[in-house]
Amino acid sequence: MAKLMRISFPEEIKDPVTNILYYIYEPEPKTVPSVIAPPFKSQKENQDIRQNLAYSLFEQGKEINIPLIGTPGSGISSYLIAEALNRDEPVLLVSSNKNVYEIISKAVNKSNRKDPVNVVSILPAKKGCSKIQLDLEKYPKLYDIPIIPLPKIENGCKGCEFYESCKYTEILRVNPDSIDVIVISYEKLVALMLNPSPVSREIVKKITEVPNNVIFDECHTLELENIIRVTIAIQNQARSVFLEFNQFESLYERSQTIKDVITEFKNILSKDEVKTAISEILQQATDKKRWAEKHHRIVFHNNTIAPSTKQKLAMDMYKEMVDLVKKEHIKDNVTDIQILYDILSIIRSDQYSICASREKSYFSYLNVQITAVDTPRHEELKFFPRIVRAGKRVIFTSGTILDSTKYPQFFNTQVPVMWGAGGDPLDTNSKMLILPDIKKYDFIGKNSFCKNKNEIVENIEKIRAAHAEEEIGIVAMNRRLADELSDLFSPEDKTYIDYYNSKNHYIPSDCRILIAVGCADKPINTFDPATENEFESRRMYMESMHADTWKTWNMVKDSEGKEPCVVYSLGVTKKICKDIATWGKNRIVMVGKNGRGFTSDVVCRISRKDEIINKPKFGYELDKEFGGKCKNIDDIILSGKKWMSK
């Protein structure tokens, strides 16, 4: 019997946000083994195992669609790009990574390419458009404007005098056959997908047609929905202070759009049901002990503005804000400018919530907020892989995939695949020691970070003295604490200070000692607006905190797995450290509740041992080797010194 050949026909699908039609081929990607293993023969003499893994993955076929899990710092994206360069296959890299050009530089160095590599970056208009650059030089205040639309020109970008040299239009001018790598951020990708303009459509067409390979780097960022917040009331022990609009009223005569936006927002706040919701949230604040256990969200549907009107309102406001800055009608407060954009996002959303959160450092302060989930962003990030994947390798990479059970559902992928056995090809985690604290710091009470600041500084000084000849990184739980510590130390002391989720990356890559003051905590109710109950909210909070903390701790790890490193986790105890360092396939944060509050456990439901990422060493595992259980900070430091001298 003759074998039947599968024939693909184009399918018409509609963008769920913009209603723009796309014609695509829905492929049936080849299933890849659950753990990528290197081939028996290396393709290059002395080639390291990561290059072999990339080669092996590409050999699975030209049409695969997988999430790929590996320990942070294992270079997944770099080695995949290097393999694509070896095959002369263009790559689209979608990334939120601040070090994206380090990824590409490493890829070029690891590849066999001797010719120059042509990298085309899809920049936001604010950074790429030559006309906007001239405006920024002339009107520096425009740097404070979050979104600057492209100038209106007859015949669009092609009618501009800068078309042939402009970075924004480079992707449109360059010969597709000469492109090796296309780079775009997640935020710029969303902006392109939402923009119906001809130039945006043309760029989307290029980035979906040119590459043979698409890499979604740090793909865990796709899982957490972006939440827009506007604080409408602040309550302290004395009184409640409500948001005022006086600072915007002076603009009403000059901008009808801003007046319309503020008026619509005021209409929302003046609704009886919204006023009642605000009162209920403020009333809940009286029970401080049980505050964190409650789910603080009251939801409303927003159907007063038609979708087409919402889009026009946004585009009009973006343009008018630029005009107001140029005419010097907006001069001062950057915060007020950002609030305007957040208010616009709220009134454009289909659903909004009244929520509340407490300030970490000032627990007596309550912020009542109107919030909205940035649904268009989330929908576009789910939709784009559908229109790009036909005939391509589409690979989602991360060292901290939060809930891998989502990927087959959201992106029509197979189950996640491990980047080599244990997701750690060079066994780098075996060189990493995490030293949990014997004391847990909290945000309130006698064990708060604030009340124990002197002890924290004293412990930092002891660690620095013990490692006086080595560079030391300090990561604080927030910017405020980092600034306070910066007053005590300087780079001349070989001490580099940063904070979780910082954009700065002050800690050098060759630093092998990290003092982590707390975890990457957020307000406990951060995810209330995006969840249905307190258990979902707490689970998302834990997942986000674990991912941000783990990625930061890995900054001091030697990516080649040769040098040892140590993390002193001040105020972070054994159980929390273990959860933070547990990653792999089907990782689940299980949240429960007992008489004392919430409980959580992290498990990876796996069928094979090599489907869980290799764990680092923990101080308590080496008690016998290092002379007994650590009873105080001096014992912990002694363990760290012994580890670094092994």
mmCIF file of C-alpha atoms in Angstrom, residues 33 142 252 413:
data_model
loop_
_atom_site.group_PDB
_atom_site.id
_atom_site.type_symbol
_atom_site.label_atom_id
_atom_site.label_comp_id
_atom_site.label_asym_id
_atom_site.label_seq_id
_atom_site.Cartn_x
_atom_site.Cartn_y
_atom_site.Cartn_z
ATOM 1 C CA PRO A 33 13.353 12.970 23.042
ATOM 2 C CA LEU A 142 10.818 63.451 25.569
ATOM 3 C CA TYR A 252 -7.367 70.019 29.509
ATOM 4 C CA THR A 413 4.418 22.433 22.033
#
